[in-house]
Coordinates of C-alpha atoms in Angstrom, one line a residue:
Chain A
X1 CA -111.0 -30.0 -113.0
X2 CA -109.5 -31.6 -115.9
X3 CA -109.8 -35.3 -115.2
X4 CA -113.2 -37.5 -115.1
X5 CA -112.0 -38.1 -112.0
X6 CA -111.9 -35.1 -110.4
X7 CA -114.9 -34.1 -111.5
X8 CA -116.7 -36.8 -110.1
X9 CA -115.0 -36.0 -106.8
X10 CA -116.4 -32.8 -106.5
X11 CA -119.7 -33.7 -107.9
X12 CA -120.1 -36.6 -105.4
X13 CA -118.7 -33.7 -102.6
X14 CA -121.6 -31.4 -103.5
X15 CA -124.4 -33.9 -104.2
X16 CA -123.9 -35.0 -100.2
X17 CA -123.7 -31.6 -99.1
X18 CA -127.0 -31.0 -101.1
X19 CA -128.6 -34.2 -99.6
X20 CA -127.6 -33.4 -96.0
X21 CA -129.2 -29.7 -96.4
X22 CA -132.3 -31.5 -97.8
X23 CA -132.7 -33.6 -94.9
X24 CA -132.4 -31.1 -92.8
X25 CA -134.8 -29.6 -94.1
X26 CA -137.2 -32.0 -93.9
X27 CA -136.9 -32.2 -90.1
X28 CA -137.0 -28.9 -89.8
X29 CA -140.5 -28.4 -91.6
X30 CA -142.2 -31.2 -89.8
X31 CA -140.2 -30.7 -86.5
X32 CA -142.8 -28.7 -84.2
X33 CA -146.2 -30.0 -85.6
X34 CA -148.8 -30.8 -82.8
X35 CA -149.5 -34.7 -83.6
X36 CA -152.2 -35.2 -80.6
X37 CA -155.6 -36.1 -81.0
X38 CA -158.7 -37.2 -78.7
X39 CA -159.1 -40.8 -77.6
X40 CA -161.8 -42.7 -76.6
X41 CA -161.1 -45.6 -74.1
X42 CA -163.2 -48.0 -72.0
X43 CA -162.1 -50.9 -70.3
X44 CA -165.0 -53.6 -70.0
X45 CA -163.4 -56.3 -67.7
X46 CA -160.9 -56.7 -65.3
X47 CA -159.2 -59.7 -63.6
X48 CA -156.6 -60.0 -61.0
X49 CA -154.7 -62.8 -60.2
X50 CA -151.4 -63.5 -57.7
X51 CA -149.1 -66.1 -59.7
X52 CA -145.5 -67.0 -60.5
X53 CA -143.8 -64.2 -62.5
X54 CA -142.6 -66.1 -65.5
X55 CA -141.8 -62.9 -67.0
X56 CA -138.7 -61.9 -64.8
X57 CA -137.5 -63.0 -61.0
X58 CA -139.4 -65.8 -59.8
X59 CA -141.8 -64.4 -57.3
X60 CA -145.9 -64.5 -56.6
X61 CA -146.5 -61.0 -58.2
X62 CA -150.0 -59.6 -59.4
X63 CA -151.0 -60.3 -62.9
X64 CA -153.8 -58.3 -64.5
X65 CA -155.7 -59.0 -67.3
X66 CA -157.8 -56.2 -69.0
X67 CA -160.6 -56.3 -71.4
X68 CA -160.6 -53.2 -73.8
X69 CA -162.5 -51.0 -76.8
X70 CA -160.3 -47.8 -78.4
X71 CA -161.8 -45.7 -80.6
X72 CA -159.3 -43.2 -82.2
X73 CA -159.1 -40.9 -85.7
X74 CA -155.2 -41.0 -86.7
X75 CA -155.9 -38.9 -89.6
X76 CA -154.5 -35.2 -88.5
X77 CA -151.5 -37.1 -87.3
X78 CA -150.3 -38.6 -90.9
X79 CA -148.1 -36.1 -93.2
X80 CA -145.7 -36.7 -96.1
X81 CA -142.7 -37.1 -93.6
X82 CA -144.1 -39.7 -91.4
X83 CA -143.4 -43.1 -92.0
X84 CA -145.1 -45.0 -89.5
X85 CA -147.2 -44.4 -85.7
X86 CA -146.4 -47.2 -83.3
X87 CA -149.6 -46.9 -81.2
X88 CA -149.2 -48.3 -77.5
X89 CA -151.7 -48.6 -74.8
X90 CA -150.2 -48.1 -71.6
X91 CA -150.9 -48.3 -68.0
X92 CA -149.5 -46.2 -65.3
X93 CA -149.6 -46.7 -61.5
X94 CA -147.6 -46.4 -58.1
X95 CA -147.5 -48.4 -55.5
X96 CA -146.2 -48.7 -52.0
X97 CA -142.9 -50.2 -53.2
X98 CA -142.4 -48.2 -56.6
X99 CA -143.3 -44.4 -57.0
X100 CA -143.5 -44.9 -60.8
X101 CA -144.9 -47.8 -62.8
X102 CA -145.4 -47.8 -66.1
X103 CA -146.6 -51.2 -68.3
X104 CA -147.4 -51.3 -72.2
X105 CA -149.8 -53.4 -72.5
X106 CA -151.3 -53.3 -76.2
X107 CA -149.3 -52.0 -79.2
X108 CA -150.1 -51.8 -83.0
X109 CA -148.4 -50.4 -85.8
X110 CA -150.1 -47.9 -88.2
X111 CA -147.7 -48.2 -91.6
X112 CA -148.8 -45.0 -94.1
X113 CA -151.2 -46.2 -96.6
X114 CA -153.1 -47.8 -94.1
X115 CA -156.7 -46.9 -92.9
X116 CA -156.2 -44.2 -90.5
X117 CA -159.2 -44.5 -88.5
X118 CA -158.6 -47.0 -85.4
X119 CA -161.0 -48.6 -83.7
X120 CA -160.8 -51.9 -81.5
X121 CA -163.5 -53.6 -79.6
X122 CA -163.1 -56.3 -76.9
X123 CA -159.6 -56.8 -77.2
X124 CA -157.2 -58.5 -74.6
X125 CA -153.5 -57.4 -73.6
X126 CA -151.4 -58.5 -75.8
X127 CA -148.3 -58.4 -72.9
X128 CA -148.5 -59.1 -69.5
X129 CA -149.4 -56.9 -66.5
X130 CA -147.2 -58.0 -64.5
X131 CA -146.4 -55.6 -61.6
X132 CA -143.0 -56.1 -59.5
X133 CA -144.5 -57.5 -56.5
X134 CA -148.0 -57.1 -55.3
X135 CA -149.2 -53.4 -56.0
X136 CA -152.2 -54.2 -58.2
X137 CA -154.8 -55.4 -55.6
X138 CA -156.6 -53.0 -54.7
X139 CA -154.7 -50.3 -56.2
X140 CA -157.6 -47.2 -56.4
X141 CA -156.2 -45.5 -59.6
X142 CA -154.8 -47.5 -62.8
X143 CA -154.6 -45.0 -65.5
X144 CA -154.4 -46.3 -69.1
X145 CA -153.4 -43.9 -72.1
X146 CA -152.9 -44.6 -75.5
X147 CA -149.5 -43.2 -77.0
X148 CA -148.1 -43.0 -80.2
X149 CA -144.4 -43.1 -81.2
X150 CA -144.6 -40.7 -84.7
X151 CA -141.8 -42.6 -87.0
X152 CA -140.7 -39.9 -89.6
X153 CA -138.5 -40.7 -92.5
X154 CA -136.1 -38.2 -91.7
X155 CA -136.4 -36.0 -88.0
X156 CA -137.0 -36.3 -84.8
X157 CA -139.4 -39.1 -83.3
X158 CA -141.8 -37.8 -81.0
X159 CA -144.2 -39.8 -78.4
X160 CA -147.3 -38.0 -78.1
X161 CA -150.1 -39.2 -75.9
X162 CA -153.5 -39.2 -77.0
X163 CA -155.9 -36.7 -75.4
X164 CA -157.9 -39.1 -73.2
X165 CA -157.8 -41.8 -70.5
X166 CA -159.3 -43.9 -68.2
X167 CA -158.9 -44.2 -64.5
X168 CA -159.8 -47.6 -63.4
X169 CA -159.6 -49.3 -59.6
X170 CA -158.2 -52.5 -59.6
X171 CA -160.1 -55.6 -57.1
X172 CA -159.6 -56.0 -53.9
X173 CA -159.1 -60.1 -53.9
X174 CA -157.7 -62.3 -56.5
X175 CA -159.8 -64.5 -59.1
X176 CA -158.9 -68.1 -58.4
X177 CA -160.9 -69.3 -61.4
X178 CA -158.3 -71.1 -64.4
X179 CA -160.1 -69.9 -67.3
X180 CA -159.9 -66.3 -68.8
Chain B
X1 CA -78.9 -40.2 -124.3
X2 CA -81.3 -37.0 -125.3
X3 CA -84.5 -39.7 -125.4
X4 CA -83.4 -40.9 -121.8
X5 CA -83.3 -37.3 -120.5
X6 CA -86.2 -36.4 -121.8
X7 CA -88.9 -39.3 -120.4
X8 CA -87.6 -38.4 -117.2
X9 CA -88.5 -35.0 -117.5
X10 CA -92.0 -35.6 -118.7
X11 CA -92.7 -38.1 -115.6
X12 CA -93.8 -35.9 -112.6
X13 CA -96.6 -34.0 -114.9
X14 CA -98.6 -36.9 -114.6
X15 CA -98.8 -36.7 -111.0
X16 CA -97.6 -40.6 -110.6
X17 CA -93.9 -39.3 -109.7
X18 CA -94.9 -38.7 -105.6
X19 CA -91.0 -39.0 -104.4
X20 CA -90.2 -36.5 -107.3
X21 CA -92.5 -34.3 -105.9
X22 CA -91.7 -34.6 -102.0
X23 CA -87.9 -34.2 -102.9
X24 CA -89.0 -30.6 -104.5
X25 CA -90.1 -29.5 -101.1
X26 CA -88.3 -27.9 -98.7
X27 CA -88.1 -29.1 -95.0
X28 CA -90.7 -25.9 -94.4
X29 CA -93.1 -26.9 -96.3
X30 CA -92.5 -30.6 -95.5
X31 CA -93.4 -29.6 -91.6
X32 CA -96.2 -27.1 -93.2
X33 CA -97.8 -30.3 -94.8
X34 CA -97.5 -32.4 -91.7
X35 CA -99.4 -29.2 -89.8
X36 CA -102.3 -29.3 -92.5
X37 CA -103.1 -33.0 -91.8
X38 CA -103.0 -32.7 -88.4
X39 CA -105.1 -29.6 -88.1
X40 CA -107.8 -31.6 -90.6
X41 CA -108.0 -35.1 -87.9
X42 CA -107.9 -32.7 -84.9
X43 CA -110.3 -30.9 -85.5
X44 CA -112.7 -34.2 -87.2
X45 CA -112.0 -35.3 -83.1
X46 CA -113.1 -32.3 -81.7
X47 CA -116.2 -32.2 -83.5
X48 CA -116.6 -35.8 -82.6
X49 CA -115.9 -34.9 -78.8
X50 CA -118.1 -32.0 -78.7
X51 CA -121.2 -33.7 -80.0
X52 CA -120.6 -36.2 -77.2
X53 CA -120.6 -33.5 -74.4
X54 CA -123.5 -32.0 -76.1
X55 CA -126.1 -34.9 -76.4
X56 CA -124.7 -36.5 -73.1
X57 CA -124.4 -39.9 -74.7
X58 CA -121.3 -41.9 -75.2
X59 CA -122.0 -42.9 -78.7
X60 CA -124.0 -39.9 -80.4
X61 CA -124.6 -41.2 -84.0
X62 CA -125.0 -45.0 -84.4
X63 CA -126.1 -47.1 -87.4
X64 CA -128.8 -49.3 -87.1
X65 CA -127.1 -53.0 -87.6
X66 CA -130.0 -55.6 -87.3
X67 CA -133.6 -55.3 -88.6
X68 CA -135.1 -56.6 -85.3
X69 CA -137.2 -52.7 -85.6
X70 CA -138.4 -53.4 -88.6
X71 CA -140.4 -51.1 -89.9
X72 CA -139.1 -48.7 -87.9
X73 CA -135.2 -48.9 -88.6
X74 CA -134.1 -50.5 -91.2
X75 CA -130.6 -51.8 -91.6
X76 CA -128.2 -48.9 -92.0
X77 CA -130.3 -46.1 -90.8
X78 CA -128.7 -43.8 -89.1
X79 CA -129.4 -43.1 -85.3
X80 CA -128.9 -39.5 -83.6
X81 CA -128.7 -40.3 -79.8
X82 CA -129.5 -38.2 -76.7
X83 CA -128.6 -38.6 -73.1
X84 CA -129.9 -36.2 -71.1
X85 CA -129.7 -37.4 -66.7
X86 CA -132.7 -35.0 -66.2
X87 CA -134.9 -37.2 -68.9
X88 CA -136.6 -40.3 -67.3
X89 CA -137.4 -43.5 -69.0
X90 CA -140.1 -44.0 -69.8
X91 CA -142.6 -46.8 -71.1
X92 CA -142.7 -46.5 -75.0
X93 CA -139.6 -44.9 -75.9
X94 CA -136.5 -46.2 -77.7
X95 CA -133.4 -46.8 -76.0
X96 CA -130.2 -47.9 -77.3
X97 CA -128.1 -49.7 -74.5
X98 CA -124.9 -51.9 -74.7
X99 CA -125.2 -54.7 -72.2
X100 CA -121.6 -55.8 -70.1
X101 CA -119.2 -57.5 -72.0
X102 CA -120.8 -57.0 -75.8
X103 CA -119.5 -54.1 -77.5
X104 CA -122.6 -53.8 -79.6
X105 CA -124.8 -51.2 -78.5
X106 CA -128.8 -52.9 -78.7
X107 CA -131.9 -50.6 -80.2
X108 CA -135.2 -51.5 -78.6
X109 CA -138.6 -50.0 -77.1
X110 CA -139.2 -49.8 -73.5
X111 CA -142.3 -51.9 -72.4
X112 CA -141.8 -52.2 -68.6
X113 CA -140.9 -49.1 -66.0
X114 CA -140.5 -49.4 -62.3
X115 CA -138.7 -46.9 -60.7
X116 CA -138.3 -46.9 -57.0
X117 CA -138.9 -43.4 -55.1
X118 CA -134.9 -43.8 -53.1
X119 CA -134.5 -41.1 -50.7
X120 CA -131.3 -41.7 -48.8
X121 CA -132.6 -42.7 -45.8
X122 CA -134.9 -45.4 -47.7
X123 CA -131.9 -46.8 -49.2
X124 CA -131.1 -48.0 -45.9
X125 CA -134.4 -49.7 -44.8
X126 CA -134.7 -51.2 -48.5
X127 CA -130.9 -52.5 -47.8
X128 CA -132.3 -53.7 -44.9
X129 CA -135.4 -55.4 -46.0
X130 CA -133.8 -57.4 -49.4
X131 CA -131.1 -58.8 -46.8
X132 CA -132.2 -59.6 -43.5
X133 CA -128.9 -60.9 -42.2
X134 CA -128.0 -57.4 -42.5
X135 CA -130.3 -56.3 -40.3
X136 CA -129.8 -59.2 -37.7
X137 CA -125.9 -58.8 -38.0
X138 CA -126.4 -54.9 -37.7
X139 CA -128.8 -55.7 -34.1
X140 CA -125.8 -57.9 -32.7
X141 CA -123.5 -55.7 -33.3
X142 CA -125.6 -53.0 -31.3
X143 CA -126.9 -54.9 -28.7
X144 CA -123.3 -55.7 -27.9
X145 CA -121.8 -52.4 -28.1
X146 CA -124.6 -51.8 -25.1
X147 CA -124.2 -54.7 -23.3
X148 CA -119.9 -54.3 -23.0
X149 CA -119.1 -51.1 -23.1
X150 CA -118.7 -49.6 -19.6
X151 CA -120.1 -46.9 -17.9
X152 CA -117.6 -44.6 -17.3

């Protein structure tokens, strides 16, 4: 310990050591908080139509197209260690073909800072509902949830799903109208 | 001649004289210093090996190279990555993935999920229905086997 540069060695050494411990610790103390809150959701419109799926292999699948309102309080979910909440609406069903479908239809970023409180009328998907083939006509039960994808600036990153959903049968025939 | 003797003396103090100092060593602790290094990048491997047995994943701790998750990941964050067969994926979560041919490994979100139900015996009628030659070859090659084999 008798040169400048072994001391900077060993200083840089510890000062990593400390910062790894301090990490840690920051997962650690924001690790196992419950993030979920209630969610309101209604769905206002739904359309069904059978076209060319542009999205992936060329075939006539169902495409659904969802009008919307979310009301949601972010505020309990926010700490010092979280960074951002990617927020995505999602819709789960099955089908004769697939047990498990699962589409995101609506997402939105929450950065910290910004107004916590959420609340979205009369919005469209912003993705496609396509389905893989034609499971959406008539389909009796298409659940939608919101989610939310806590980002943390340093820890684990959890996806928590809001309490609340909506169940919603899908119709029976397909719109042939062009507008939406 | 005194002058000469002495800077060579004074040379391996200053730690620059590394052939000085191996020559000092016996062949003991030459193999005892060999031993050391090895122990030190073994065990780096092990620790290495046994992360990747622990999270399941090929590639446990990856650095973030693009800022396509922006502001998610930013460029060099680092990734700690689990692999777990029992976990499904599902719509929402992050994946990192390395597609055939790229060494690269990709970080994106899932948006889309459909998963088949595949019991063994479905395999075959999906088989079955995605390629219907199959199923007309399979049928001729039964409804020969019935009409020439002989009744013994």
């Amino acid at each position: 310990m008798n040169t400048v540069l072994s001391r900077a060695n060993s200083l840089f050494a510890f000062s990593l050591s400390v910062m790894a411990a301090l990490t840690l610790g920051c997962f650690v103390t924001t690790a196992f908080k419950d993030r979920c809150v209630p969610v309101q959701l209604q769905v206002s419109r739904i359309l069904l139509k059978n076209i060319e799926d542009f999205t992936g292999p060329r075939r006539r699948s169902d495409l659904g197209l969802l009008t919307f309102h979310i009301t949601a309080d972010l505020e309990k979910t926010f700490d010092w260690n979280v960074k951002q909440l990617f927020l995505y609406l999602s819709a789960e069903y099955s089908t004769k073909y697939n047990a498990v479908n699962q589409v995101v239809l609506w997402d939105k970023i929450v950065l910290r800072g910004d107004n916590p409180k959420l609340q979205v009328k009369d919005i469209k998907t912003k993705y496609f509902f396509f389905d893989d083939g034609n499971g959406l006509k008539g389909n009796p039960n298409v659940t939608l949830t919101l989610s939310w994808n806590v980002v943390p600036i340093a820890g684990i990153l959890p996806l928590v799903t809001g309490s609340g959903h909506v169940s919603v049968p899908f119709p029976d025939a397909y719109d042939i109208m062009k507008t939406y | 001649m005194v002058r000469a003797g002495g800077v060579a003396a004074h040379l391996p103090t200053s730690g620059l004289d590394i052939f000085g100092d191996l020559r000092k060593m016996n062949k003991r602790q030459l193999y005892y210093q060999v031993l050391n290094f090895a122990m030190i990048v073994s065990s780096a491997l092990m620790i290495w090996k046994g992360l990747i047995v622990l999270t399941g994943s090929e590639s446990p701790i990856v650095v973030v190279l693009s800022g396509s998750m922006e502001p998610a990941f930013h460029r060099g964050d680092l990734l700690f990555l689990t692999n777990f067969r029992e976990d499904p994926i599902r719509a929402g979560e992050i994946v990192v993935f390395k597609v055939e041919g790229r060494d690269i490994p990709i970080v994106h979100r899932v948006i889309k999920v459909h998963e088949k139900f595949l019991p063994y015996v479905g395999m075959v009628t999906i088989i079955m229905n995605d390629y219907p030659k199959f199923k007309y070859a399979l049928l001729a090659v039964m409804g020969a086997y019935v009409l020439l084999r002989r009744e013994s």
